[in-house]
Amino acid sequence: MRTFLVGVLVVFIITLFYGYSFCDEFYLESSEVSHYEYVVVYASNTNFVDDFYISVLRDGGIVPDLLGRERVYGKVVGGRVEFVYIPVYGIKDGFYDVVVMSNGVEVFRSNFLVISRQQMKLREPLRVLTFEENVPVWKIMGDSRIGYKKVADFLYRVMVDANLNTFVMLGGQTTYLKDKKNIWYSVPLSNLVVLKYLKERGIQTGAYVMCFLTLGGSEKVFHRGYYPNLVYRKGRLTKEYKYVSIISQRRVSDIVDILTYIGRLEYVDFLGLDFIRVGDFGGYELFRDFYYEIYSRIVDNDLPYIQAPNGEKSLINFASRVMDNQKLRKLFRWYQSVRVSRVIKFIRDEVRSRGVNKPIIAFMLGWNAGREHGQDLFMFRDAGVDYSFYMLYEFYSDEMFEEAGRFYLTKVYNLDTQIVFGNIIDSYLNRGKSSPLDNFSGRLRKIVMEYSYFPPNGFFFHDVYRLFRGRIRPYSSFEWIDKIKETSKFLEDSYFRREMNSY
């Protein structure tokens, strides 16, 4: 009680001395916050630092931020004090109070709304077959004399047999190694005509672009305006030219151009983004931006000291700190997801401004929800992704899959995000205690039955080239098709039970 009275007296004296209300000195940057944004409270008086902090509350309880901070202290930046609160991944929608405290007394209160973007819908449940190869689509059948229409007829029969309703294929992949004048391979673009014939027969169609993976290369053949991914491995910082950095505005513009072209095709129902992330072990070219936008504005004694950006030595120092400090690593990965989300929003807004308003899907890593590589389900949704195609493959053991499932159940899923689970048609990548064929189906079933609160919006099966030309032995293509059909039926039953229970 005595401490409280002292606090009240201090606040009263300060107010009397300055002759105005604290409410005139504090203001909230934004009253609405998306999941790829953060909360900032400003104070115009630079004296409001040491004895002032903010807390975020919901229903009267404190909501810690991503770093676990319940009290967020400010820093003087550019002639004012900034209090930066980093929301946790997937923070729940709704109103939150933000209060400024000083000596145990509330001196300012406001609120903000966390709100999710309403996603566009496709025909559900999605039962999807993909084609991702950069080869003529007729190679599925092995005869170059077959025209696109006959290939489409064949694909249609496969999809009917497998109980599938949606076909999505690669439409854009970069070719800078072979031809610096033409950004995109011609083969995937030529293949898209198959979608025309499939759509005529009632199949839902989509085409996607390989965004920041360029599959090899060197500085000599790198496009002007493209920047490589900076990777830190074993104490060394290197440029990896098979990945284009997300800071490459030229690359982003090229993606907008090809998506606009594809989106204007009447027989394409939706667009897609693949490899929409930072490269493996990389993204360190974001260091300067991260330092000045986030790190230098945050007060947290558990974060290590980092030198300001000043050449390669400071960058290597930062990368080593990221690897050594869990909290810094978490914050930097969060920031990578924020930056990728801003790229998605830019792409969507630009494509829309050119008259293309179709749903957008994004392929996402299943391991730790892609958060180690600049991806996040909730951020992507708010930035413009309508369906997340969640890849449940490249798990090398049952234990690894189960760990990924537990992560998804406890830290990712909610009903407000449209998600499509997928597995790969590959005997080697589906190895485990059961047969590859049973693991292929069983992992999709298990993610629904054991690791989800609600059935997903669809399944995807990756991909048709593997189905006929991949590592499918000791099983035949027909056995894989039968298993896909069985799994698709399971999805339909689960999905329609969910829809009935929602009424």
PDB file of N, CA and C in Angstrom, residues 215-268:
ATOM      1  N   LEU A 215      18.021 -23.131 -58.308  1.00  0.00           N
ATOM      2  CA  LEU A 215      18.666 -24.396 -58.675  1.00  0.00           C
ATOM      3  C   LEU A 215      20.028 -24.237 -59.331  1.00  0.00           C
ATOM      4  N   GLY A 216      20.983 -23.765 -58.566  1.00  0.00           N
ATOM      5  CA  GLY A 216      22.342 -23.711 -59.054  1.00  0.00           C
ATOM      6  C   GLY A 216      22.748 -22.352 -59.541  1.00  0.00           C
ATOM      7  N   GLY A 217      24.010 -22.230 -59.953  1.00  0.00           N
ATOM      8  CA  GLY A 217      24.438 -20.969 -60.511  1.00  0.00           C
ATOM      9  C   GLY A 217      25.685 -20.430 -59.851  1.00  0.00           C
ATOM     10  N   SER A 218      26.146 -19.317 -60.354  1.00  0.00           N
ATOM     11  CA  SER A 218      27.312 -18.636 -59.808  1.00  0.00           C
ATOM     12  C   SER A 218      27.139 -17.153 -60.042  1.00  0.00           C
ATOM     13  N   GLU A 219      28.049 -16.404 -59.494  1.00  0.00           N
ATOM     14  CA  GLU A 219      27.952 -14.945 -59.609  1.00  0.00           C
ATOM     15  C   GLU A 219      28.008 -14.485 -61.065  1.00  0.00           C
ATOM     16  N   LYS A 220      28.709 -15.222 -61.903  1.00  0.00           N
ATOM     17  CA  LYS A 220      28.883 -14.805 -63.297  1.00  0.00           C
ATOM     18  C   LYS A 220      27.577 -14.815 -64.073  1.00  0.00           C
ATOM     19  N   VAL A 221      26.683 -15.737 -63.732  1.00  0.00           N
ATOM     20  CA  VAL A 221      25.447 -15.846 -64.510  1.00  0.00           C
ATOM     21  C   VAL A 221      24.241 -15.317 -63.751  1.00  0.00           C
ATOM     22  N   PHE A 222      24.462 -14.709 -62.600  1.00  0.00           N
ATOM     23  CA  PHE A 222      23.345 -14.215 -61.805  1.00  0.00           C
ATOM     24  C   PHE A 222      22.763 -12.966 -62.456  1.00  0.00           C
ATOM     25  N   HIS A 223      21.447 -12.880 -62.485  1.00  0.00           N
ATOM     26  CA  HIS A 223      20.786 -11.731 -63.091  1.00  0.00           C
ATOM     27  C   HIS A 223      21.109 -10.438 -62.338  1.00  0.00           C
ATOM     28  N   ARG A 224      21.201  -9.359 -63.060  1.00  0.00           N
ATOM     29  CA  ARG A 224      21.348  -8.055 -62.423  1.00  0.00           C
ATOM     30  C   ARG A 224      20.096  -7.758 -61.594  1.00  0.00           C
ATOM     31  N   GLY A 225      20.305  -7.316 -60.381  1.00  0.00           N
ATOM     32  CA  GLY A 225      19.172  -7.041 -59.496  1.00  0.00           C
ATOM     33  C   GLY A 225      18.770  -8.224 -58.641  1.00  0.00           C
ATOM     34  N   TYR A 226      19.376  -9.391 -58.896  1.00  0.00           N
ATOM     35  CA  TYR A 226      19.157 -10.558 -58.047  1.00  0.00           C
ATOM     36  C   TYR A 226      20.304 -10.636 -57.026  1.00  0.00           C
ATOM     37  N   TYR A 227      19.952 -10.943 -55.781  1.00  0.00           N
ATOM     38  CA  TYR A 227      20.958 -11.071 -54.733  1.00  0.00           C
ATOM     39  C   TYR A 227      20.897 -12.481 -54.149  1.00  0.00           C
ATOM     40  N   PRO A 228      22.053 -13.072 -53.854  1.00  0.00           N
ATOM     41  CA  PRO A 228      22.055 -14.440 -53.341  1.00  0.00           C
ATOM     42  C   PRO A 228      21.690 -14.504 -51.865  1.00  0.00           C
ATOM     43  N   ASN A 229      21.346 -15.683 -51.443  1.00  0.00           N
ATOM     44  CA  ASN A 229      21.076 -15.969 -50.039  1.00  0.00           C
ATOM     45  C   ASN A 229      22.406 -16.081 -49.296  1.00  0.00           C
ATOM     46  N   LEU A 230      22.510 -15.409 -48.158  1.00  0.00           N
ATOM     47  CA  LEU A 230      23.724 -15.515 -47.337  1.00  0.00           C
ATOM     48  C   LEU A 230      23.526 -16.618 -46.308  1.00  0.00           C
ATOM     49  N   VAL A 231      24.436 -17.588 -46.326  1.00  0.00           N
ATOM     50  CA  VAL A 231      24.328 -18.785 -45.499  1.00  0.00           C
ATOM     51  C   VAL A 231      25.474 -18.832 -44.500  1.00  0.00           C
ATOM     52  N   TYR A 232      25.157 -19.249 -43.276  1.00  0.00           N
ATOM     53  CA  TYR A 232      26.194 -19.390 -42.247  1.00  0.00           C
ATOM     54  C   TYR A 232      26.285 -20.860 -41.852  1.00  0.00           C
ATOM     55  N   ARG A 233      27.433 -21.469 -42.160  1.00  0.00           N
ATOM     56  CA  ARG A 233      27.673 -22.875 -41.815  1.00  0.00           C
ATOM     57  C   ARG A 233      29.091 -23.030 -41.294  1.00  0.00           C
ATOM     58  N   LYS A 234      29.217 -23.727 -40.156  1.00  0.00           N
ATOM     59  CA  LYS A 234      30.533 -24.077 -39.603  1.00  0.00           C
ATOM     60  C   LYS A 234      31.460 -22.875 -39.493  1.00  0.00           C
ATOM     61  N   GLY A 235      30.899 -21.778 -39.016  1.00  0.00           N
ATOM     62  CA  GLY A 235      31.701 -20.588 -38.777  1.00  0.00           C
ATOM     63  C   GLY A 235      32.027 -19.770 -40.008  1.00  0.00           C
ATOM     64  N   ARG A 236      31.450 -20.143 -41.151  1.00  0.00           N
ATOM     65  CA  ARG A 236      31.739 -19.425 -42.391  1.00  0.00           C
ATOM     66  C   ARG A 236      30.464 -18.867 -43.003  1.00  0.00           C
ATOM     67  N   LEU A 237      30.591 -17.679 -43.581  1.00  0.00           N
ATOM     68  CA  LEU A 237      29.477 -17.036 -44.260  1.00  0.00           C
ATOM     69  C   LEU A 237      29.712 -17.131 -45.766  1.00  0.00           C
ATOM     70  N   THR A 238      28.762 -17.709 -46.496  1.00  0.00           N
ATOM     71  CA  THR A 238      28.934 -17.889 -47.929  1.00  0.00           C
ATOM     72  C   THR A 238      27.687 -17.432 -48.682  1.00  0.00           C
ATOM     73  N   LYS A 239      27.883 -17.134 -49.955  1.00  0.00           N
ATOM     74  CA  LYS A 239      26.774 -16.792 -50.839  1.00  0.00           C
ATOM     75  C   LYS A 239      26.328 -18.051 -51.579  1.00  0.00           C
ATOM     76  N   GLU A 240      25.057 -18.364 -51.493  1.00  0.00           N
ATOM     77  CA  GLU A 240      24.530 -19.523 -52.204  1.00  0.00           C
ATOM     78  C   GLU A 240      23.636 -19.037 -53.337  1.00  0.00           C
ATOM     79  N   TYR A 241      24.108 -19.217 -54.552  1.00  0.00           N
ATOM     80  CA  TYR A 241      23.428 -18.664 -55.710  1.00  0.00           C
ATOM     81  C   TYR A 241      22.260 -19.513 -56.197  1.00  0.00           C
ATOM     82  N   LYS A 242      22.057 -20.674 -55.603  1.00  0.00           N
ATOM     83  CA  LYS A 242      20.864 -21.440 -55.988  1.00  0.00           C
ATOM     84  C   LYS A 242      19.614 -20.863 -55.333  1.00  0.00           C
ATOM     85  N   TYR A 243      19.802 -19.984 -54.353  1.00  0.00           N
ATOM     86  CA  TYR A 243      18.691 -19.284 -53.717  1.00  0.00           C
ATOM     87  C   TYR A 243      18.799 -17.802 -54.028  1.00  0.00           C
ATOM     88  N   VAL A 244      17.704 -17.208 -54.451  1.00  0.00           N
ATOM     89  CA  VAL A 244      17.643 -15.755 -54.599  1.00  0.00           C
ATOM     90  C   VAL A 244      17.108 -15.176 -53.295  1.00  0.00           C
ATOM     91  N   SER A 245      17.709 -14.114 -52.830  1.00  0.00           N
ATOM     92  CA  SER A 245      17.270 -13.504 -51.581  1.00  0.00           C
ATOM     93  C   SER A 245      15.900 -12.845 -51.727  1.00  0.00           C
ATOM     94  N   ILE A 246      15.145 -12.867 -50.645  1.00  0.00           N
ATOM     95  CA  ILE A 246      13.832 -12.223 -50.646  1.00  0.00           C
ATOM     96  C   ILE A 246      13.946 -10.704 -50.717  1.00  0.00           C
ATOM     97  N   ILE A 247      15.150 -10.142 -50.518  1.00  0.00           N
ATOM     98  CA  ILE A 247      15.304  -8.687 -50.621  1.00  0.00           C
ATOM     99  C   ILE A 247      15.504  -8.250 -52.069  1.00  0.00           C
ATOM    100  N   SER A 248      15.553  -9.210 -53.001  1.00  0.00           N
ATOM    101  CA  SER A 248      15.768  -8.890 -54.414  1.00  0.00           C
ATOM    102  C   SER A 248      14.472  -8.376 -55.028  1.00  0.00           C
ATOM    103  N   GLN A 249      14.330  -7.078 -55.113  1.00  0.00           N
ATOM    104  CA  GLN A 249      13.096  -6.504 -55.643  1.00  0.00           C
ATOM    105  C   GLN A 249      12.889  -6.861 -57.108  1.00  0.00           C
ATOM    106  N   ARG A 250      13.984  -7.010 -57.829  1.00  0.00           N
ATOM    107  CA  ARG A 250      13.868  -7.416 -59.230  1.00  0.00           C
ATOM    108  C   ARG A 250      13.207  -8.791 -59.316  1.00  0.00           C
ATOM    109  N   ARG A 251      13.617  -9.710 -58.456  1.00  0.00           N
ATOM    110  CA  ARG A 251      13.026 -11.046 -58.477  1.00  0.00           C
ATOM    111  C   ARG A 251      11.536 -10.987 -58.130  1.00  0.00           C
ATOM    112  N   VAL A 252      11.201 -10.196 -57.137  1.00  0.00           N
ATOM    113  CA  VAL A 252       9.801 -10.055 -56.750  1.00  0.00           C
ATOM    114  C   VAL A 252       8.985  -9.517 -57.920  1.00  0.00           C
ATOM    115  N   SER A 253       9.522  -8.547 -58.628  1.00  0.00           N
ATOM    116  CA  SER A 253       8.822  -7.984 -59.788  1.00  0.00           C
ATOM    117  C   SER A 253       8.641  -9.030 -60.880  1.00  0.00           C
ATOM    118  N   ASP A 254       9.658  -9.869 -61.078  1.00  0.00           N
ATOM    119  CA  ASP A 254       9.540 -10.935 -62.074  1.00  0.00           C
ATOM    120  C   ASP A 254       8.450 -11.930 -61.690  1.00  0.00           C
ATOM    121  N   ILE A 255       8.336 -12.233 -60.402  1.00  0.00           N
ATOM    122  CA  ILE A 255       7.285 -13.139 -59.918  1.00  0.00           C
ATOM    123  C   ILE A 255       5.910 -12.526 -60.161  1.00  0.00           C
ATOM    124  N   VAL A 256       5.790 -11.239 -59.889  1.00  0.00           N
ATOM    125  CA  VAL A 256       4.516 -10.547 -60.144  1.00  0.00           C
ATOM    126  C   VAL A 256       4.142 -10.647 -61.614  1.00  0.00           C
ATOM    127  N   ASP A 257       5.120 -10.447 -62.490  1.00  0.00           N
ATOM    128  CA  ASP A 257       4.846 -10.478 -63.932  1.00  0.00           C
ATOM    129  C   ASP A 257       4.326 -11.841 -64.374  1.00  0.00           C
ATOM    130  N   ILE A 258       4.983 -12.910 -63.946  1.00  0.00           N
ATOM    131  CA  ILE A 258       4.560 -14.225 -64.434  1.00  0.00           C
ATOM    132  C   ILE A 258       3.239 -14.652 -63.800  1.00  0.00           C
ATOM    133  N   LEU A 259       3.026 -14.292 -62.531  1.00  0.00           N
ATOM    134  CA  LEU A 259       1.742 -14.622 -61.905  1.00  0.00           C
ATOM    135  C   LEU A 259       0.598 -13.869 -62.584  1.00  0.00           C
ATOM    136  N   THR A 260       0.865 -12.648 -62.987  1.00  0.00           N
ATOM    137  CA  THR A 260      -0.160 -11.880 -63.706  1.00  0.00           C
ATOM    138  C   THR A 260      -0.486 -12.556 -65.030  1.00  0.00           C
ATOM    139  N   TYR A 261       0.555 -12.971 -65.745  1.00  0.00           N
ATOM    140  CA  TYR A 261       0.340 -13.658 -67.023  1.00  0.00           C
ATOM    141  C   TYR A 261      -0.480 -14.930 -66.820  1.00  0.00           C
ATOM    142  N   ILE A 262      -0.075 -15.753 -65.858  1.00  0.00           N
ATOM    143  CA  ILE A 262      -0.781 -17.012 -65.617  1.00  0.00           C
ATOM    144  C   ILE A 262      -2.197 -16.743 -65.119  1.00  0.00           C
ATOM    145  N   GLY A 263      -2.326 -15.758 -64.241  1.00  0.00           N
ATOM    146  CA  GLY A 263      -3.630 -15.451 -63.665  1.00  0.00           C
ATOM    147  C   GLY A 263      -4.651 -14.962 -64.674  1.00  0.00           C
ATOM    148  N   ARG A 264      -4.192 -14.426 -65.779  1.00  0.00           N
ATOM    149  CA  ARG A 264      -5.111 -13.949 -66.813  1.00  0.00           C
ATOM    150  C   ARG A 264      -5.614 -15.069 -67.716  1.00  0.00           C
ATOM    151  N   LEU A 265      -5.045 -16.268 -67.555  1.00  0.00           N
ATOM    152  CA  LEU A 265      -5.535 -17.408 -68.325  1.00  0.00           C
ATOM    153  C   LEU A 265      -6.872 -17.852 -67.745  1.00  0.00           C
ATOM    154  N   GLU A 266      -7.884 -17.886 -68.549  1.00  0.00           N
ATOM    155  CA  GLU A 266      -9.235 -18.189 -68.062  1.00  0.00           C
ATOM    156  C   GLU A 266      -9.344 -19.588 -67.464  1.00  0.00           C
ATOM    157  N   TYR A 267      -8.496 -20.487 -67.909  1.00  0.00           N
ATOM    158  CA  TYR A 267      -8.601 -21.867 -67.437  1.00  0.00           C
ATOM    159  C   TYR A 267      -7.767 -22.150 -66.186  1.00  0.00           C
ATOM    160  N   VAL A 268      -7.211 -21.117 -65.575  1.00  0.00           N
ATOM    161  CA  VAL A 268      -6.493 -21.261 -64.302  1.00  0.00           C
ATOM    162  C   VAL A 268      -7.371 -20.678 -63.195  1.00  0.00           C
TER     163      VAL A 268
END
